[in-house]
Amino acid sequence: MVANSIETSSSNRPQFRRAASLGVPAEGEGGTFTQSWYPICLASAATPDFVRGFDFLDGRVIVFRDTTGQAHVMSAYCPHMGADLSIGELINGQVRCAFHHWRYGADGRCAGMPSKDPVPSAARLFKFPVVEKYGIVWAYNGVEPHYALPDFQYPNEELVFKVKVFGGETPVDPWILCANTPDMQHIRYLHGVEFKGENPHEEVYWTDHSMGYSFEGTTPTGVPYHHDIGVVGTTLYHQNSVVGGRWFGFAAPFGLVRPGRSTTYLVVCARNDMGTAEEIDKYLDWVIEMETRIVLDDMINMQTIHFRPGTLTRSDLSLGRFFDYMRAFPRAHPSGDFIK
């Protein structure tokens, strides 16, 4: 029997299509990855004192800060003989290879070598576009980012943040974790969240790089809430919420250390006028504890899932649309020759 999925016609009535069209390419399939912003490490891990190395996509990158404090993410292997630059030194804002002491500047190009030989034009590292957001260093898989990471509902200068790394690796691609957002059945039944009214499929907005929607209801303990939730790119869950009359922001960025292996960060924030510093700190601890419990419910399932779009129902309308979004998302791997 061939499984079906649903889609809507112009009359918004559910229509069915064969599941053969549902497959979403895995990260790394065909040698390409979605062109998204990926979290690489906490901002505190990027220092001007030494180089750090991280697995990313299907290879390895280095992270460091130059003398101005700007964070950089570059391919980790020296183009001379392939030495791992993460075991090198950071000297005056330049990365020095431990093997033959070739030096690389903030532009990724070789700035010199002890032998005084002319620097080959190919002696350069792949330099990723980088942004620091929510206390995390992000790298974009590409040359020119086609979207920006979102802000929360209030300006950053009015917010107090907390960020942490959640557990170890999860054996799925980041987009599979993001797929929980349009999966309204999972929100209702796994997390026990009561919606006010029917599933809000009509409230969902879509762009070429994001989706999201708003809904109201009650928590499993009966506390009223309003949530604005969404996915940005293929690696970020983003949320603005009012629970019990108090606002908070939450984000879950998902890194990709190699195909089929994700890392998770948890970011929470509150306004700086919501009490004393001690009260805000206590409130953020409560928020991150609550969100950790929710994420843990998801992660237990993700440890053993064989994720594949199968037979979808009317309640999966937005989830089916998300698979379309993923199939249309641009893919590339311009750093492939450098990071492997």
JSON list of N, CA and C in Angstrom, two decimals, residues 259-297:
[
{"chain": "A", "resi": 259, "resn": "PRO", "atom": "N", "xyz": [26.83, 14.86, 9.23]},
{"chain": "A", "resi": 259, "resn": "PRO", "atom": "CA", "xyz": [25.50, 14.45, 8.76]},
{"chain": "A", "resi": 259, "resn": "PRO", "atom": "C", "xyz": [24.82, 13.49, 9.73]},
{"chain": "A", "resi": 260, "resn": "GLY", "atom": "N", "xyz": [23.58, 13.83, 10.07]},
{"chain": "A", "resi": 260, "resn": "GLY", "atom": "CA", "xyz": [22.82, 12.98, 10.97]},
{"chain": "A", "resi": 260, "resn": "GLY", "atom": "C", "xyz": [23.14, 13.13, 12.44]},
{"chain": "A", "resi": 261, "resn": "ARG", "atom": "N", "xyz": [23.92, 14.15, 12.83]},
{"chain": "A", "resi": 261, "resn": "ARG", "atom": "CA", "xyz": [24.28, 14.37, 14.24]},
{"chain": "A", "resi": 261, "resn": "ARG", "atom": "C", "xyz": [24.15, 15.86, 14.57]},
{"chain": "A", "resi": 262, "resn": "SER", "atom": "N", "xyz": [23.27, 16.17, 15.51]},
{"chain": "A", "resi": 262, "resn": "SER", "atom": "CA", "xyz": [22.99, 17.55, 15.88]},
{"chain": "A", "resi": 262, "resn": "SER", "atom": "C", "xyz": [23.43, 17.84, 17.31]},
{"chain": "A", "resi": 263, "resn": "THR", "atom": "N", "xyz": [23.71, 19.11, 17.56]},
{"chain": "A", "resi": 263, "resn": "THR", "atom": "CA", "xyz": [23.88, 19.62, 18.92]},
{"chain": "A", "resi": 263, "resn": "THR", "atom": "C", "xyz": [22.80, 20.66, 19.18]},
{"chain": "A", "resi": 264, "resn": "THR", "atom": "N", "xyz": [22.43, 20.84, 20.44]},
{"chain": "A", "resi": 264, "resn": "THR", "atom": "CA", "xyz": [21.33, 21.73, 20.79]},
{"chain": "A", "resi": 264, "resn": "THR", "atom": "C", "xyz": [21.78, 22.76, 21.81]},
{"chain": "A", "resi": 265, "resn": "TYR", "atom": "N", "xyz": [21.39, 24.00, 21.58]},
{"chain": "A", "resi": 265, "resn": "TYR", "atom": "CA", "xyz": [21.61, 25.09, 22.53]},
{"chain": "A", "resi": 265, "resn": "TYR", "atom": "C", "xyz": [20.24, 25.57, 23.02]},
{"chain": "A", "resi": 266, "resn": "LEU", "atom": "N", "xyz": [20.19, 26.04, 24.24]},
{"chain": "A", "resi": 266, "resn": "LEU", "atom": "CA", "xyz": [18.97, 26.62, 24.79]},
{"chain": "A", "resi": 266, "resn": "LEU", "atom": "C", "xyz": [19.24, 28.07, 25.18]},
{"chain": "A", "resi": 267, "resn": "VAL", "atom": "N", "xyz": [18.42, 28.98, 24.67]},
{"chain": "A", "resi": 267, "resn": "VAL", "atom": "CA", "xyz": [18.57, 30.41, 24.93]},
{"chain": "A", "resi": 267, "resn": "VAL", "atom": "C", "xyz": [17.27, 30.92, 25.54]},
{"chain": "A", "resi": 268, "resn": "VAL", "atom": "N", "xyz": [17.35, 31.60, 26.66]},
{"chain": "A", "resi": 268, "resn": "VAL", "atom": "CA", "xyz": [16.18, 32.24, 27.25]},
{"chain": "A", "resi": 268, "resn": "VAL", "atom": "C", "xyz": [16.51, 33.69, 27.54]},
{"chain": "A", "resi": 269, "resn": "CYS", "atom": "N", "xyz": [15.49, 34.54, 27.54]},
{"chain": "A", "resi": 269, "resn": "CYS", "atom": "CA", "xyz": [15.70, 35.95, 27.85]},
{"chain": "A", "resi": 269, "resn": "CYS", "atom": "C", "xyz": [14.44, 36.54, 28.47]},
{"chain": "A", "resi": 270, "resn": "ALA", "atom": "N", "xyz": [14.64, 37.59, 29.23]},
{"chain": "A", "resi": 270, "resn": "ALA", "atom": "CA", "xyz": [13.55, 38.33, 29.85]},
{"chain": "A", "resi": 270, "resn": "ALA", "atom": "C", "xyz": [13.90, 39.82, 29.78]},
{"chain": "A", "resi": 271, "resn": "ARG", "atom": "N", "xyz": [12.90, 40.68, 29.94]},
{"chain": "A", "resi": 271, "resn": "ARG", "atom": "CA", "xyz": [13.16, 42.12, 29.94]},
{"chain": "A", "resi": 271, "resn": "ARG", "atom": "C", "xyz": [13.87, 42.52, 31.23]},
{"chain": "A", "resi": 272, "resn": "ASN", "atom": "N", "xyz": [14.72, 43.51, 31.13]},
{"chain": "A", "resi": 272, "resn": "ASN", "atom": "CA", "xyz": [15.47, 43.93, 32.31]},
{"chain": "A", "resi": 272, "resn": "ASN", "atom": "C", "xyz": [14.66, 44.79, 33.28]},
{"chain": "A", "resi": 273, "resn": "ASP", "atom": "N", "xyz": [13.38, 45.07, 32.93]},
{"chain": "A", "resi": 273, "resn": "ASP", "atom": "CA", "xyz": [12.52, 45.83, 33.83]},
{"chain": "A", "resi": 273, "resn": "ASP", "atom": "C", "xyz": [11.52, 44.92, 34.55]},
{"chain": "A", "resi": 274, "resn": "MET", "atom": "N", "xyz": [11.75, 43.60, 34.52]},
{"chain": "A", "resi": 274, "resn": "MET", "atom": "CA", "xyz": [10.80, 42.65, 35.09]},
{"chain": "A", "resi": 274, "resn": "MET", "atom": "C", "xyz": [11.10, 42.33, 36.55]},
{"chain": "A", "resi": 275, "resn": "GLY", "atom": "N", "xyz": [11.94, 43.13, 37.17]},
{"chain": "A", "resi": 275, "resn": "GLY", "atom": "CA", "xyz": [12.26, 42.92, 38.57]},
{"chain": "A", "resi": 275, "resn": "GLY", "atom": "C", "xyz": [13.70, 43.26, 38.85]},
{"chain": "A", "resi": 276, "resn": "THR", "atom": "N", "xyz": [14.17, 42.92, 40.04]},
{"chain": "A", "resi": 276, "resn": "THR", "atom": "CA", "xyz": [15.56, 43.12, 40.38]},
{"chain": "A", "resi": 276, "resn": "THR", "atom": "C", "xyz": [16.42, 42.11, 39.60]},
{"chain": "A", "resi": 277, "resn": "ALA", "atom": "N", "xyz": [17.72, 42.33, 39.60]},
{"chain": "A", "resi": 277, "resn": "ALA", "atom": "CA", "xyz": [18.61, 41.40, 38.91]},
{"chain": "A", "resi": 277, "resn": "ALA", "atom": "C", "xyz": [18.45, 39.99, 39.46]},
{"chain": "A", "resi": 278, "resn": "GLU", "atom": "N", "xyz": [18.29, 39.88, 40.78]},
{"chain": "A", "resi": 278, "resn": "GLU", "atom": "CA", "xyz": [18.12, 38.56, 41.40]},
{"chain": "A", "resi": 278, "resn": "GLU", "atom": "C", "xyz": [16.79, 37.93, 40.98]},
{"chain": "A", "resi": 279, "resn": "GLU", "atom": "N", "xyz": [15.73, 38.74, 40.94]},
{"chain": "A", "resi": 279, "resn": "GLU", "atom": "CA", "xyz": [14.42, 38.21, 40.54]},
{"chain": "A", "resi": 279, "resn": "GLU", "atom": "C", "xyz": [14.42, 37.77, 39.08]},
{"chain": "A", "resi": 280, "resn": "ILE", "atom": "N", "xyz": [15.06, 38.53, 38.21]},
{"chain": "A", "resi": 280, "resn": "ILE", "atom": "CA", "xyz": [15.12, 38.16, 36.80]},
{"chain": "A", "resi": 280, "resn": "ILE", "atom": "C", "xyz": [15.94, 36.88, 36.62]},
{"chain": "A", "resi": 281, "resn": "ASP", "atom": "N", "xyz": [17.03, 36.79, 37.35]},
{"chain": "A", "resi": 281, "resn": "ASP", "atom": "CA", "xyz": [17.86, 35.59, 37.27]},
{"chain": "A", "resi": 281, "resn": "ASP", "atom": "C", "xyz": [17.07, 34.35, 37.71]},
{"chain": "A", "resi": 282, "resn": "LYS", "atom": "N", "xyz": [16.31, 34.49, 38.76]},
{"chain": "A", "resi": 282, "resn": "LYS", "atom": "CA", "xyz": [15.48, 33.38, 39.25]},
{"chain": "A", "resi": 282, "resn": "LYS", "atom": "C", "xyz": [14.41, 33.03, 38.23]},
{"chain": "A", "resi": 283, "resn": "TYR", "atom": "N", "xyz": [13.81, 34.05, 37.63]},
{"chain": "A", "resi": 283, "resn": "TYR", "atom": "CA", "xyz": [12.77, 33.81, 36.62]},
{"chain": "A", "resi": 283, "resn": "TYR", "atom": "C", "xyz": [13.36, 33.08, 35.41]},
{"chain": "A", "resi": 284, "resn": "LEU", "atom": "N", "xyz": [14.53, 33.49, 34.94]},
{"chain": "A", "resi": 284, "resn": "LEU", "atom": "CA", "xyz": [15.16, 32.83, 33.80]},
{"chain": "A", "resi": 284, "resn": "LEU", "atom": "C", "xyz": [15.54, 31.39, 34.13]},
{"chain": "A", "resi": 285, "resn": "ASP", "atom": "N", "xyz": [15.94, 31.13, 35.37]},
{"chain": "A", "resi": 285, "resn": "ASP", "atom": "CA", "xyz": [16.22, 29.76, 35.77]},
{"chain": "A", "resi": 285, "resn": "ASP", "atom": "C", "xyz": [14.94, 28.91, 35.67]},
{"chain": "A", "resi": 286, "resn": "TRP", "atom": "N", "xyz": [13.81, 29.51, 36.07]},
{"chain": "A", "resi": 286, "resn": "TRP", "atom": "CA", "xyz": [12.54, 28.79, 35.97]},
{"chain": "A", "resi": 286, "resn": "TRP", "atom": "C", "xyz": [12.18, 28.52, 34.51]},
{"chain": "A", "resi": 287, "resn": "VAL", "atom": "N", "xyz": [12.36, 29.52, 33.65]},
{"chain": "A", "resi": 287, "resn": "VAL", "atom": "CA", "xyz": [12.05, 29.36, 32.22]},
{"chain": "A", "resi": 287, "resn": "VAL", "atom": "C", "xyz": [12.91, 28.27, 31.60]},
{"chain": "A", "resi": 288, "resn": "ILE", "atom": "N", "xyz": [14.21, 28.33, 31.86]},
{"chain": "A", "resi": 288, "resn": "ILE", "atom": "CA", "xyz": [15.10, 27.36, 31.22]},
{"chain": "A", "resi": 288, "resn": "ILE", "atom": "C", "xyz": [14.85, 25.95, 31.76]},
{"chain": "A", "resi": 289, "resn": "GLU", "atom": "N", "xyz": [14.44, 25.85, 33.02]},
{"chain": "A", "resi": 289, "resn": "GLU", "atom": "CA", "xyz": [14.08, 24.52, 33.55]},
{"chain": "A", "resi": 289, "resn": "GLU", "atom": "C", "xyz": [12.83, 23.99, 32.87]},
{"chain": "A", "resi": 290, "resn": "MET", "atom": "N", "xyz": [11.83, 24.86, 32.67]},
{"chain": "A", "resi": 290, "resn": "MET", "atom": "CA", "xyz": [10.60, 24.46, 31.98]},
{"chain": "A", "resi": 290, "resn": "MET", "atom": "C", "xyz": [10.89, 24.04, 30.55]},
{"chain": "A", "resi": 291, "resn": "GLU", "atom": "N", "xyz": [11.67, 24.86, 29.83]},
{"chain": "A", "resi": 291, "resn": "GLU", "atom": "CA", "xyz": [11.96, 24.54, 28.43]},
{"chain": "A", "resi": 291, "resn": "GLU", "atom": "C", "xyz": [12.85, 23.30, 28.33]},
{"chain": "A", "resi": 292, "resn": "THR", "atom": "N", "xyz": [13.72, 23.08, 29.29]},
{"chain": "A", "resi": 292, "resn": "THR", "atom": "CA", "xyz": [14.56, 21.89, 29.28]},
{"chain": "A", "resi": 292, "resn": "THR", "atom": "C", "xyz": [13.70, 20.63, 29.38]},
{"chain": "A", "resi": 293, "resn": "ARG", "atom": "N", "xyz": [12.68, 20.67, 30.22]},
{"chain": "A", "resi": 293, "resn": "ARG", "atom": "CA", "xyz": [11.79, 19.51, 30.34]},
{"chain": "A", "resi": 293, "resn": "ARG", "atom": "C", "xyz": [11.08, 19.23, 29.02]},
{"chain": "A", "resi": 294, "resn": "ILE", "atom": "N", "xyz": [10.65, 20.29, 28.34]},
{"chain": "A", "resi": 294, "resn": "ILE", "atom": "CA", "xyz": [9.96, 20.12, 27.06]},
{"chain": "A", "resi": 294, "resn": "ILE", "atom": "C", "xyz": [10.91, 19.55, 26.01]},
{"chain": "A", "resi": 295, "resn": "VAL", "atom": "N", "xyz": [12.12, 20.12, 25.94]},
{"chain": "A", "resi": 295, "resn": "VAL", "atom": "CA", "xyz": [13.09, 19.63, 24.96]},
{"chain": "A", "resi": 295, "resn": "VAL", "atom": "C", "xyz": [13.48, 18.19, 25.26]},
{"chain": "A", "resi": 296, "resn": "LEU", "atom": "N", "xyz": [13.57, 17.85, 26.53]},
{"chain": "A", "resi": 296, "resn": "LEU", "atom": "CA", "xyz": [13.92, 16.48, 26.90]},
{"chain": "A", "resi": 296, "resn": "LEU", "atom": "C", "xyz": [12.89, 15.49, 26.39]},
{"chain": "A", "resi": 297, "resn": "ASP", "atom": "N", "xyz": [11.61, 15.86, 26.45]},
{"chain": "A", "resi": 297, "resn": "ASP", "atom": "CA", "xyz": [10.56, 14.99, 25.89]},
{"chain": "A", "resi": 297, "resn": "ASP", "atom": "C", "xyz": [10.84, 14.70, 24.41]}
]
